[in-house]
CSV table of C-alpha atoms in Angstrom, one decimal:
chain,number,residue,atom,x,y,z
D,310,MET,CA,-55.8,45.7,25.8
D,311,ARG,CA,-55.4,42.3,27.0
D,312,THR,CA,-54.9,42.0,30.6
D,313,LEU,CA,-51.8,40.4,32.0
D,314,LEU,CA,-52.6,37.2,33.6
D,315,PRO,CA,-53.8,38.0,37.2
D,316,LEU,CA,-52.0,35.1,38.9
D,317,LEU,CA,-48.7,36.4,36.8
D,318,ALA,CA,-49.5,39.6,36.7
D,319,CYS,CA,-47.0,39.8,39.4
D,320,ILE,CA,-43.6,41.1,38.2
D,321,VAL,CA,-41.6,43.7,39.3
D,322,ALA,CA,-39.8,45.0,42.3
D,323,VAL,CA,-36.3,46.8,43.3
D,324,ALA,CA,-33.0,45.3,45.2
D,325,ALA,CA,-33.1,48.1,47.6
D,326,ALA,CA,-34.2,47.3,51.1
D,327,SER,CA,-36.4,50.3,50.7
D,328,ALA,CA,-38.0,50.3,47.5
D,329,CYS,CA,-40.0,53.4,48.2
D,330,GLY,CA,-36.8,55.3,49.5
D,331,GLY,CA,-35.3,55.8,46.0
D,332,GLU,CA,-32.1,54.0,47.2
D,333,ASP,CA,-31.1,51.0,45.3
D,334,ASN,CA,-31.3,47.7,47.5
D,335,GLY,CA,-28.7,45.6,46.0
D,336,GLY,CA,-26.2,48.1,46.6
D,337,PRO,CA,-24.8,51.5,45.9
D,338,ALA,CA,-26.4,53.3,43.1
D,339,ALA,CA,-25.2,52.0,39.9
D,340,GLN,CA,-23.0,54.8,38.3
D,341,PRO,CA,-24.0,56.3,34.8
D,342,VAL,CA,-22.0,54.6,31.9
D,343,ALA,CA,-20.5,56.4,29.3
D,344,GLY,CA,-23.7,56.9,27.2
D,345,GLY,CA,-25.1,54.3,24.4
D,346,ALA,CA,-28.4,52.7,24.1
D,347,TYR,CA,-31.2,50.5,26.1
D,348,ILE,CA,-34.0,48.6,24.6
D,349,SER,CA,-36.8,47.4,26.7
D,350,VAL,CA,-39.6,44.7,24.9
D,351,GLY,CA,-42.2,43.1,26.5
D,352,ASP,CA,-45.4,43.6,28.2
D,353,SER,CA,-47.5,46.2,30.1
D,354,ILE,CA,-45.1,45.9,32.8
D,355,ALA,CA,-42.2,47.2,30.8
D,356,ALA,CA,-44.4,49.3,28.7
D,357,GLY,CA,-44.9,51.2,32.3
D,358,SER,CA,-48.5,50.3,33.0
D,359,GLY,CA,-49.5,51.1,36.5
D,360,ALA,CA,-46.8,54.1,36.9
D,361,SER,CA,-48.1,57.9,37.1
D,362,ASP,CA,-45.7,59.0,34.4
D,363,PRO,CA,-44.4,56.1,32.0
D,364,ALA,CA,-41.9,58.1,30.3
D,365,ARG,CA,-40.6,59.0,33.4
D,366,THR,CA,-41.5,57.1,36.7
D,367,SER,CA,-41.7,53.5,34.9
D,368,PHE,CA,-39.0,50.9,35.5
D,369,ALA,CA,-37.4,51.1,32.4
D,370,ALA,CA,-37.5,55.1,32.3
D,371,ILE,CA,-35.6,54.6,35.6
D,372,VAL,CA,-33.2,52.4,34.3
D,373,GLY,CA,-32.3,54.7,31.8
D,374,SER,CA,-31.5,57.7,33.4
D,375,ARG,CA,-29.7,55.9,36.3
D,376,LEU,CA,-27.4,54.6,33.8
D,377,ASN,CA,-27.0,57.2,31.2
D,378,LEU,CA,-28.5,55.3,28.5
D,379,GLU,CA,-31.4,56.4,26.0
D,380,LEU,CA,-34.2,54.1,26.3
D,381,THR,CA,-36.1,52.6,23.3
D,382,ASN,CA,-39.0,51.4,24.9
D,383,LEU,CA,-40.7,49.0,22.2
D,384,ALA,CA,-42.9,46.7,25.0
D,385,VAL,CA,-46.5,47.2,24.4
D,386,ALA,CA,-49.6,46.4,26.9
D,387,GLY,CA,-50.6,42.7,26.5
D,388,ALA,CA,-47.8,41.4,24.6
D,389,THR,CA,-46.9,37.6,24.3
D,390,THR,CA,-43.8,36.3,23.8
D,391,SER,CA,-45.1,35.7,20.1
D,392,ASP,CA,-46.1,39.3,20.0
D,393,VAL,CA,-42.3,40.3,20.9
D,394,ILE,CA,-41.2,38.0,18.3
D,395,ASP,CA,-43.5,39.4,15.5
D,396,GLN,CA,-43.9,42.7,16.4
D,397,GLN,CA,-41.0,44.6,18.3
D,398,LEU,CA,-37.7,42.2,17.6
D,399,ALA,CA,-37.3,44.2,14.1
D,400,ALA,CA,-37.2,47.5,15.7
D,401,ALA,CA,-34.7,45.9,18.2
D,402,ARG,CA,-32.2,44.4,15.7
D,403,GLY,CA,-32.3,48.1,13.8
D,404,THR,CA,-31.0,50.3,16.9
D,405,THR,CA,-27.1,50.8,17.3
D,406,GLY,CA,-25.0,51.0,20.2
D,407,VAL,CA,-26.8,49.2,22.3
D,408,ARG,CA,-25.6,48.6,25.9
D,409,LEU,CA,-28.4,46.8,28.0
D,410,ILE,CA,-31.8,45.1,26.8
D,411,THR,CA,-34.5,43.8,28.8
D,412,VAL,CA,-37.4,41.4,28.4
D,413,SER,CA,-40.2,41.4,30.3
D,414,ALA,CA,-42.7,38.7,28.5
D,415,GLY,CA,-44.4,35.5,29.4
D,416,GLY,CA,-47.2,36.6,31.5
D,417,ASN,CA,-50.0,37.0,29.0
D,418,ASP,CA,-49.3,33.6,27.1
D,419,LEU,CA,-50.3,32.2,30.7
D,420,ALA,CA,-53.3,34.0,30.4
D,421,ALA,CA,-54.9,31.6,28.6
D,422,LEU,CA,-55.2,29.1,31.4
D,423,ILE,CA,-57.4,31.7,33.3
D,424,PRO,CA,-60.4,30.4,31.9
D,425,ASN,CA,-59.3,26.7,32.8
D,426,ALA,CA,-60.9,26.2,36.5
D,427,THR,CA,-58.4,23.3,36.9
D,428,CYS,CA,-55.8,26.0,37.0
D,429,THR,CA,-56.8,27.4,40.2
D,430,GLN,CA,-56.7,24.0,42.0
D,431,ASP,CA,-54.2,22.6,44.6
D,432,PRO,CA,-52.3,20.9,44.1
D,433,LEU,CA,-52.6,21.5,40.2
D,434,PRO,CA,-54.1,18.8,38.4
D,435,ASP,CA,-52.8,17.0,35.0
D,436,THR,CA,-55.4,18.7,33.3
D,437,CYS,CA,-54.2,22.0,33.6
D,438,PRO,CA,-51.9,22.7,30.9
D,439,LEU,CA,-49.4,24.6,32.8
D,440,GLU,CA,-46.6,22.3,31.5
D,441,ASP,CA,-47.3,22.5,27.9
D,442,ALA,CA,-47.5,26.7,28.3
D,443,LEU,CA,-44.3,27.2,30.1
D,444,ALA,CA,-42.6,24.8,27.5
D,445,ARG,CA,-43.9,27.2,24.5
D,446,VAL,CA,-42.7,30.1,26.7
D,447,GLU,CA,-39.4,29.1,27.1
D,448,GLU,CA,-39.0,28.2,23.5
D,449,ARG,CA,-40.5,31.5,22.8
D,450,LEU,CA,-38.1,33.3,25.0
D,451,LEU,CA,-34.8,31.3,23.9
D,452,ARG,CA,-35.9,32.9,20.3
D,453,ILE,CA,-36.1,36.3,21.5
D,454,VAL,CA,-32.6,36.1,23.4
D,455,ARG,CA,-31.1,34.2,20.7
D,456,ASP,CA,-32.2,37.0,18.0
D,457,LEU,CA,-31.2,39.8,19.9
D,458,ARG,CA,-27.7,38.4,21.2
D,459,ALA,CA,-26.9,38.0,17.1
D,460,ALA,CA,-28.0,41.5,16.5
D,461,HIS,CA,-26.2,43.2,19.3
D,462,PRO,CA,-23.4,40.5,20.5
D,463,ASP,CA,-21.8,42.9,23.2
D,464,ALA,CA,-25.0,44.1,25.0
D,465,ALA,CA,-26.2,42.9,28.5
D,466,ILE,CA,-29.9,41.2,28.3
D,467,VAL,CA,-31.5,41.1,31.3
D,468,LEU,CA,-34.8,38.7,31.5
D,469,LEU,CA,-37.3,39.5,34.2
D,470,ALA,CA,-39.1,36.9,36.3
D,471,TYR,CA,-42.4,37.7,37.8
D,472,PRO,CA,-42.9,38.7,41.5
D,473,ASN,CA,-46.2,38.1,43.0
D,474,PHE,CA,-47.7,41.1,43.0
D,475,PHE,CA,-50.7,39.4,44.9
D,476,SER,CA,-49.2,39.2,48.0
D,477,ASN,CA,-50.5,40.2,51.5
D,478,THR,CA,-53.5,41.8,49.5
D,479,GLY,CA,-55.8,39.0,50.1
D,480,HIS,CA,-56.9,38.8,46.3
D,481,ASP,CA,-58.3,35.5,45.0
D,482,PHE,CA,-55.4,35.5,42.9
D,483,GLU,CA,-52.8,35.8,45.7
D,484,ALA,CA,-52.6,31.6,46.4
D,485,PRO,CA,-52.6,30.8,43.1
D,486,ALA,CA,-49.7,33.4,41.9
D,487,ALA,CA,-48.0,31.7,44.7
D,488,ARG,CA,-48.2,28.5,43.0
D,489,VAL,CA,-47.3,29.5,39.5
D,490,LEU,CA,-45.1,32.2,39.8
D,491,PRO,CA,-42.0,30.4,41.0
D,492,ARG,CA,-42.5,27.7,37.9
D,493,PHE,CA,-42.3,30.8,35.5
D,494,ALA,CA,-39.1,32.0,37.4
D,495,GLU,CA,-37.8,28.8,36.7
D,496,THR,CA,-38.4,28.8,33.0
D,497,VAL,CA,-36.8,32.1,33.1
D,498,ARG,CA,-33.4,31.0,34.7
D,499,ALA,CA,-33.4,27.9,32.3
D,500,VAL,CA,-33.4,30.6,29.3
D,501,ALA,CA,-30.7,32.7,30.7
D,502,ALA,CA,-28.6,29.5,31.5
D,503,ALA,CA,-29.0,28.4,28.0
D,504,SER,CA,-28.4,31.4,26.6
D,505,GLY,CA,-24.6,31.9,26.6
D,506,PRO,CA,-22.8,34.8,28.7
D,507,ARG,CA,-24.1,38.3,29.3
D,508,VAL,CA,-27.8,37.2,30.0
D,509,ALA,CA,-28.9,37.6,33.7
D,510,VAL,CA,-32.7,37.3,35.7
D,511,ALA,CA,-33.9,39.9,37.5
D,512,ASP,CA,-36.0,38.8,40.3
D,513,ALA,CA,-37.6,41.1,43.0
D,514,SER,CA,-39.9,38.4,44.5
D,515,ARG,CA,-38.3,38.6,48.0
D,516,LEU,CA,-39.3,42.5,47.8
D,517,PHE,CA,-42.7,41.8,46.7
D,518,ASP,CA,-43.3,39.0,49.5
D,519,GLY,CA,-45.9,40.5,52.2
D,520,ARG,CA,-45.8,44.3,50.1
D,521,GLY,CA,-47.9,43.7,47.5
D,522,ASP,CA,-50.1,46.1,48.9
D,523,GLU,CA,-47.6,48.5,49.3
D,524,LEU,CA,-46.1,48.3,45.6
D,525,THR,CA,-49.0,47.6,43.6
D,526,HIS,CA,-52.4,48.8,42.7
D,527,VAL,CA,-54.2,45.6,43.4
D,528,LEU,CA,-56.0,47.1,46.2
D,529,ASP,CA,-56.7,50.6,44.7
D,530,GLU,CA,-60.7,51.3,44.6
D,531,VAL,CA,-60.2,50.9,40.5
D,532,PHE,CA,-58.4,47.1,40.8
D,533,ASP,CA,-54.9,47.2,38.4
D,534,PRO,CA,-52.5,44.3,38.8
D,535,HIS,CA,-49.8,46.4,38.1
D,536,PRO,CA,-46.5,48.0,40.4
D,537,ASN,CA,-47.4,51.9,41.4
D,538,ASP,CA,-44.2,53.9,41.3
D,539,ALA,CA,-42.6,52.6,44.2
D,540,GLY,CA,-42.9,49.1,42.3
D,541,HIS,CA,-41.4,50.2,39.3
D,542,GLU,CA,-38.7,51.8,41.1
D,543,ALA,CA,-37.9,48.9,43.0
D,544,LEU,CA,-37.8,46.7,39.8
D,545,ALA,CA,-35.2,49.0,38.6
D,546,GLY,CA,-32.8,48.3,41.6
D,547,VAL,CA,-33.4,44.6,40.3
D,548,VAL,CA,-32.7,45.2,36.6
D,549,ALA,CA,-29.9,47.8,37.5
D,550,GLU,CA,-28.5,45.6,39.9
D,551,ALA,CA,-28.3,42.4,37.5
D,552,TYR,CA,-26.5,44.8,34.6
D,553,ARG,CA,-24.1,45.6,37.4
D,554,GLY,CA,-23.3,41.7,37.8
D,555,LEU,CA,-22.8,41.3,34.1
D,556,GLU,CA,-20.4,44.3,33.8
D,557,ALA,CA,-18.6,42.9,36.7
D,558,ALA,CA,-18.3,39.7,35.4
D,559,GLY,CA,-16.9,41.1,32.1
D,560,GLY,CA,-18.1,38.6,29.8
């Protein structure tokens, strides 16, 4: 299994002041909708890595339960944006009655930068191909969203921006992640802005700032750069908040 880009292994969080309290940070708990389907595509975060029971405590499972939507989770640990296009979109197109789609992808694309020592320098020199990598991620994310929109014209689409899972852990990746992840978030926001209505970004960076030690497995005896159950609960809150915003906008 490919390892999620350690510096970008930071994804996930919630919109609730108390990520561990089971309460949605971004306001009152999302009210169930009148059924329908929810599709999750992407990488290990979307697949539920780090959750004690991915079928129940992953962010996608929590969102499906909270919104009364039937989850089809097509995400696969290690998937890149190209993998989503080649291996997940066909099944996503074939799902009917879709109300919500979440997309968590891009971190594994950037994992190709890990062997390049220049990409750990501060500031990043021109010899680090971050800009090229981000441009390729943006192009493929745009293709993913456009494909999903063509198949599901009325669905809400929520793109995930990765928070810094290493924040306040003292891990070697904490500082590089703090430099790279804001650029990735900018890329995700650019994709959302270019994708028309009913596309939003879920970004829980503020919730993970200073709390990576609480919301991830980074400091566990066996290192794992994924969110724990509290982190997945947090991400579920951010996704629900983004979904509510799209529904309230009505278009």
